[in-house]
Amino acid sequence: MIINNKRRKIYLLAGLPLAIIVAYIFVSIAPYFKNHPTPASLTVFMEFLCGLFFAIAIGMIFNEDSRINGIIYCGIFAAIPVFYVNVSPWANVTLLLLAFGSGAGVGAVAVIRSVLSNRYDSLAKIAKLLFTIFFAIIIGFLAYELYASSFSADASVSEYLILQNVFVFGTGIVISLVLYWLAIRITIGVRASEIFIFGPRSSGKTYFVLGLWGYISEHFDKGHSNEGVVLTGDPNDDGEDLRISNLYANVLDGQILSRTYRYQMVMYQLTGKKFGIIPVKWTVVDYAGEYYDELNEVNYTRAINQIAPALGMHPNDIRRRAGTIDFVKYIKLNFRDMLVDPEFTKSVILITMYGNFLRAGKVIFLIDGEKITGSRKGQAQLAREFGGYMKTLIDLENRRNMRFFNPNKKYALAVTKTDLLFWKNKEIRNQILSMGAEKLSGIDDHSRNASEIEKKIFSILSANTVFRNLVNMMNDISMYFVAVSVDATAEPFPTEEGFEDEIAPKGLAPWRFTEIIKFGL
């Protein structure tokens, strides 16, 4: 469920009047382009850009995150060419229509490529670039007219008219700069091809990845994983236990998956095809939870500077490649002997995590459901973890706000181990039993009851003041909250000590992962 949509509402409220204002400015300025001796090539170029932008805007409508922008821009850049055609001499109409059509054709190619690669963030980048060109032309023209009117050699031009022109064109420049800044800020693009799963120790990251893989394998055409690229600093550990197939085998064998150690890291690529046509590829990192509060720009820079001499690479080259599977493969292949150095391995893991964090368009913060069982100790641990999330968010937002052309990020809070919550939290258990279900798998994960369970969990968490502050921070575009289970059929089973209170997945029966996929796409 979407629980925080503040900035999206702001974008909508700001975007609609912005569309009207920008269209009005274009309409107001267009006659000056016609009445003054401007090159015909400029008019044709503007028409080409309008066609290009119109096609890009249509492409943005196909994505939920940029849909509002697409609708607004379609209105703007469909109206402007019509005005141009109406005020142009009939001899130029065909040329202008051809220019618009050519721009739309080029834009259509870009849209098709973006849709087929699930990279809608590239459309937002193109839109920002086009806005920059448009406003550069507008401001350049206004500046030229301001200069020309201020130093007119025509004696018939009165001082009052000169002052009037200076005011009109000067005001136009100021307004254009403000509108440009707003247009850049409200243009939304989210990179869907990279998902960063953020969670502390024992939050269920490995199980979460396994559940995501299971869902994609079952519901997507040709869904599969590349088994993962494992990086380990222990020469006696080949990392085989971290491969997807072995993780799945251990679950089927009734084993509880061991935690990922500080010297281990694995990157998975989960792939499939949406509608059997559009390729979907998610890069996911699994790492030791102890690193969750070390992700910041200071540690990232320090780690890069530490390993740059050993790799023989410039720090900027490392920044460019950090967070990609290819870079992890490169280090594993060429610097295997250096991974025995704990500091080197730690630095590689940190730059890979933070680099992937920066690349990711979707960030999922995991909340350990086992800590929502009512104990004061669990609430205290969650408060500390939420504080760590806030610290990382502050670092990330401060960095991203300095770069206009960076893609936006979309956040989700995912409560793991919801099946365990059923067995150990009285409020959740009573709620599910009142719905006529004997365990979590009895609740259809597409149903209204599933949403009601999420709302109940959210209300329990909202008693934690740090959690409420975290939610208030996560207002970038829209913030999702979802409760998931890797195995909704899980129930207590005997342990070696004879107790029957151990609960762990015995197979893959993902619950509410549909919402995770919806968030990811």
PDB file of N, CA and C in Angstrom, residues 451-497:
ATOM      1  N   SER A 451      -4.470  -6.435   2.679  1.00  0.00           N
ATOM      2  CA  SER A 451      -4.204  -5.001   2.876  1.00  0.00           C
ATOM      3  C   SER A 451      -4.522  -4.581   4.305  1.00  0.00           C
ATOM      4  N   GLU A 452      -5.585  -5.152   4.870  1.00  0.00           N
ATOM      5  CA  GLU A 452      -5.953  -4.821   6.251  1.00  0.00           C
ATOM      6  C   GLU A 452      -4.891  -5.309   7.233  1.00  0.00           C
ATOM      7  N   ILE A 453      -4.289  -6.451   6.938  1.00  0.00           N
ATOM      8  CA  ILE A 453      -3.211  -6.956   7.790  1.00  0.00           C
ATOM      9  C   ILE A 453      -2.023  -6.000   7.740  1.00  0.00           C
ATOM     10  N   GLU A 454      -1.708  -5.524   6.537  1.00  0.00           N
ATOM     11  CA  GLU A 454      -0.612  -4.554   6.402  1.00  0.00           C
ATOM     12  C   GLU A 454      -0.906  -3.284   7.191  1.00  0.00           C
ATOM     13  N   LYS A 455      -2.138  -2.813   7.112  1.00  0.00           N
ATOM     14  CA  LYS A 455      -2.507  -1.596   7.846  1.00  0.00           C
ATOM     15  C   LYS A 455      -2.356  -1.790   9.351  1.00  0.00           C
ATOM     16  N   LYS A 456      -2.705  -2.990   9.826  1.00  0.00           N
ATOM     17  CA  LYS A 456      -2.571  -3.279  11.251  1.00  0.00           C
ATOM     18  C   LYS A 456      -1.102  -3.287  11.661  1.00  0.00           C
ATOM     19  N   ILE A 457      -0.253  -3.914  10.844  1.00  0.00           N
ATOM     20  CA  ILE A 457       1.187  -3.938  11.142  1.00  0.00           C
ATOM     21  C   ILE A 457       1.749  -2.529  11.128  1.00  0.00           C
ATOM     22  N   PHE A 458       1.301  -1.732  10.158  1.00  0.00           N
ATOM     23  CA  PHE A 458       1.775  -0.347  10.074  1.00  0.00           C
ATOM     24  C   PHE A 458       1.365   0.445  11.320  1.00  0.00           C
ATOM     25  N   SER A 459       0.166   0.231  11.798  1.00  0.00           N
ATOM     26  CA  SER A 459      -0.285   0.957  12.992  1.00  0.00           C
ATOM     27  C   SER A 459       0.524   0.544  14.221  1.00  0.00           C
ATOM     28  N   ILE A 460       0.901  -0.740  14.294  1.00  0.00           N
ATOM     29  CA  ILE A 460       1.740  -1.194  15.404  1.00  0.00           C
ATOM     30  C   ILE A 460       3.108  -0.519  15.343  1.00  0.00           C
ATOM     31  N   LEU A 461       3.673  -0.471  14.154  1.00  0.00           N
ATOM     32  CA  LEU A 461       4.978   0.164  13.992  1.00  0.00           C
ATOM     33  C   LEU A 461       4.918   1.669  14.260  1.00  0.00           C
ATOM     34  N   SER A 462       3.796   2.282  13.961  1.00  0.00           N
ATOM     35  CA  SER A 462       3.669   3.737  14.114  1.00  0.00           C
ATOM     36  C   SER A 462       3.743   4.177  15.566  1.00  0.00           C
ATOM     37  N   ALA A 463       3.626   3.232  16.493  1.00  0.00           N
ATOM     38  CA  ALA A 463       3.814   3.577  17.904  1.00  0.00           C
ATOM     39  C   ALA A 463       5.267   3.921  18.193  1.00  0.00           C
ATOM     40  N   ASN A 464       6.159   3.537  17.272  1.00  0.00           N
ATOM     41  CA  ASN A 464       7.584   3.839  17.403  1.00  0.00           C
ATOM     42  C   ASN A 464       7.842   5.214  16.781  1.00  0.00           C
ATOM     43  N   THR A 465       8.266   6.170  17.587  1.00  0.00           N
ATOM     44  CA  THR A 465       8.446   7.555  17.121  1.00  0.00           C
ATOM     45  C   THR A 465       9.486   7.650  16.019  1.00  0.00           C
ATOM     46  N   VAL A 466      10.558   6.857  16.109  1.00  0.00           N
ATOM     47  CA  VAL A 466      11.603   6.900  15.079  1.00  0.00           C
ATOM     48  C   VAL A 466      11.040   6.413  13.750  1.00  0.00           C
ATOM     49  N   PHE A 467      10.168   5.423  13.800  1.00  0.00           N
ATOM     50  CA  PHE A 467       9.531   4.924  12.573  1.00  0.00           C
ATOM     51  C   PHE A 467       8.707   6.032  11.919  1.00  0.00           C
ATOM     52  N   ARG A 468       7.940   6.771  12.695  1.00  0.00           N
ATOM     53  CA  ARG A 468       7.127   7.855  12.136  1.00  0.00           C
ATOM     54  C   ARG A 468       8.006   8.909  11.492  1.00  0.00           C
ATOM     55  N   ASN A 469       9.160   9.191  12.107  1.00  0.00           N
ATOM     56  CA  ASN A 469      10.084  10.158  11.506  1.00  0.00           C
ATOM     57  C   ASN A 469      10.663   9.630  10.204  1.00  0.00           C
ATOM     58  N   LEU A 470      10.960   8.331  10.155  1.00  0.00           N
ATOM     59  CA  LEU A 470      11.488   7.720   8.933  1.00  0.00           C
ATOM     60  C   LEU A 470      10.468   7.830   7.807  1.00  0.00           C
ATOM     61  N   VAL A 471       9.203   7.530   8.105  1.00  0.00           N
ATOM     62  CA  VAL A 471       8.144   7.611   7.093  1.00  0.00           C
ATOM     63  C   VAL A 471       8.017   9.037   6.580  1.00  0.00           C
ATOM     64  N   ASN A 472       8.116  10.012   7.476  1.00  0.00           N
ATOM     65  CA  ASN A 472       8.005  11.413   7.059  1.00  0.00           C
ATOM     66  C   ASN A 472       9.147  11.834   6.140  1.00  0.00           C
ATOM     67  N   MET A 473      10.304  11.179   6.278  1.00  0.00           N
ATOM     68  CA  MET A 473      11.443  11.496   5.409  1.00  0.00           C
ATOM     69  C   MET A 473      11.283  10.890   4.029  1.00  0.00           C
ATOM     70  N   MET A 474      10.604   9.754   3.943  1.00  0.00           N
ATOM     71  CA  MET A 474      10.552   8.996   2.693  1.00  0.00           C
ATOM     72  C   MET A 474       9.387   9.468   1.838  1.00  0.00           C
ATOM     73  N   ASN A 475       9.465  10.717   1.406  1.00  0.00           N
ATOM     74  CA  ASN A 475       8.355  11.308   0.646  1.00  0.00           C
ATOM     75  C   ASN A 475       8.805  11.739  -0.739  1.00  0.00           C
ATOM     76  N   ASP A 476       9.750  11.004  -1.316  1.00  0.00           N
ATOM     77  CA  ASP A 476      10.337  11.425  -2.578  1.00  0.00           C
ATOM     78  C   ASP A 476       9.307  11.425  -3.704  1.00  0.00           C
ATOM     79  N   ILE A 477       8.744  10.299  -4.003  1.00  0.00           N
ATOM     80  CA  ILE A 477       7.716  10.205  -5.044  1.00  0.00           C
ATOM     81  C   ILE A 477       6.475   9.577  -4.429  1.00  0.00           C
ATOM     82  N   SER A 478       6.600   8.357  -4.043  1.00  0.00           N
ATOM     83  CA  SER A 478       5.554   7.677  -3.287  1.00  0.00           C
ATOM     84  C   SER A 478       6.268   6.593  -2.495  1.00  0.00           C
ATOM     85  N   MET A 479       5.806   6.350  -1.285  1.00  0.00           N
ATOM     86  CA  MET A 479       6.475   5.387  -0.426  1.00  0.00           C
ATOM     87  C   MET A 479       5.534   4.216  -0.178  1.00  0.00           C
ATOM     88  N   TYR A 480       6.019   3.012  -0.456  1.00  0.00           N
ATOM     89  CA  TYR A 480       5.221   1.805  -0.325  1.00  0.00           C
ATOM     90  C   TYR A 480       5.489   1.136   1.018  1.00  0.00           C
ATOM     91  N   PHE A 481       4.465   0.522   1.526  1.00  0.00           N
ATOM     92  CA  PHE A 481       4.602  -0.311   2.725  1.00  0.00           C
ATOM     93  C   PHE A 481       3.965  -1.657   2.414  1.00  0.00           C
ATOM     94  N   VAL A 482       4.714  -2.719   2.656  1.00  0.00           N
ATOM     95  CA  VAL A 482       4.194  -4.053   2.328  1.00  0.00           C
ATOM     96  C   VAL A 482       4.732  -5.044   3.353  1.00  0.00           C
ATOM     97  N   ALA A 483       3.911  -6.018   3.708  1.00  0.00           N
ATOM     98  CA  ALA A 483       4.324  -7.099   4.597  1.00  0.00           C
ATOM     99  C   ALA A 483       4.409  -8.374   3.774  1.00  0.00           C
ATOM    100  N   VAL A 484       5.533  -9.080   3.855  1.00  0.00           N
ATOM    101  CA  VAL A 484       5.751 -10.240   2.996  1.00  0.00           C
ATOM    102  C   VAL A 484       6.145 -11.465   3.815  1.00  0.00           C
ATOM    103  N   SER A 485       6.014 -12.591   3.160  1.00  0.00           N
ATOM    104  CA  SER A 485       6.482 -13.852   3.729  1.00  0.00           C
ATOM    105  C   SER A 485       7.039 -14.699   2.603  1.00  0.00           C
ATOM    106  N   VAL A 486       8.174 -15.307   2.832  1.00  0.00           N
ATOM    107  CA  VAL A 486       8.762 -16.202   1.840  1.00  0.00           C
ATOM    108  C   VAL A 486       7.984 -17.514   1.791  1.00  0.00           C
ATOM    109  N   ASP A 487       7.491 -17.939   2.951  1.00  0.00           N
ATOM    110  CA  ASP A 487       6.707 -19.175   3.023  1.00  0.00           C
ATOM    111  C   ASP A 487       5.487 -18.929   3.907  1.00  0.00           C
ATOM    112  N   ALA A 488       4.364 -18.611   3.272  1.00  0.00           N
ATOM    113  CA  ALA A 488       3.144 -18.306   4.027  1.00  0.00           C
ATOM    114  C   ALA A 488       2.577 -19.540   4.708  1.00  0.00           C
ATOM    115  N   THR A 489       3.069 -20.730   4.354  1.00  0.00           N
ATOM    116  CA  THR A 489       2.567 -21.968   4.971  1.00  0.00           C
ATOM    117  C   THR A 489       3.375 -22.353   6.203  1.00  0.00           C
ATOM    118  N   ALA A 490       4.412 -21.572   6.536  1.00  0.00           N
ATOM    119  CA  ALA A 490       5.305 -21.931   7.641  1.00  0.00           C
ATOM    120  C   ALA A 490       4.538 -22.025   8.957  1.00  0.00           C
ATOM    121  N   GLU A 491       4.933 -22.976   9.777  1.00  0.00           N
ATOM    122  CA  GLU A 491       4.328 -23.142  11.092  1.00  0.00           C
ATOM    123  C   GLU A 491       5.376 -23.738  12.022  1.00  0.00           C
ATOM    124  N   PRO A 492       5.142 -23.680  13.326  1.00  0.00           N
ATOM    125  CA  PRO A 492       6.161 -24.186  14.266  1.00  0.00           C
ATOM    126  C   PRO A 492       6.481 -25.652  14.022  1.00  0.00           C
ATOM    127  N   PHE A 493       7.762 -25.981  14.223  1.00  0.00           N
ATOM    128  CA  PHE A 493       8.145 -27.389  14.088  1.00  0.00           C
ATOM    129  C   PHE A 493       9.192 -27.707  15.156  1.00  0.00           C
ATOM    130  N   PRO A 494       9.331 -28.971  15.529  1.00  0.00           N
ATOM    131  CA  PRO A 494      10.244 -29.343  16.625  1.00  0.00           C
ATOM    132  C   PRO A 494      11.691 -29.004  16.296  1.00  0.00           C
ATOM    133  N   THR A 495      12.437 -28.579  17.307  1.00  0.00           N
ATOM    134  CA  THR A 495      13.872 -28.338  17.177  1.00  0.00           C
ATOM    135  C   THR A 495      14.619 -29.505  17.808  1.00  0.00           C
ATOM    136  N   GLU A 496      15.935 -29.437  17.753  1.00  0.00           N
ATOM    137  CA  GLU A 496      16.728 -30.523  18.333  1.00  0.00           C
ATOM    138  C   GLU A 496      16.521 -30.611  19.842  1.00  0.00           C
ATOM    139  N   GLU A 497      16.173 -29.469  20.470  1.00  0.00           N
ATOM    140  CA  GLU A 497      15.953 -29.463  21.916  1.00  0.00           C
ATOM    141  C   GLU A 497      14.558 -29.954  22.279  1.00  0.00           C
TER     142      GLU A 497
END
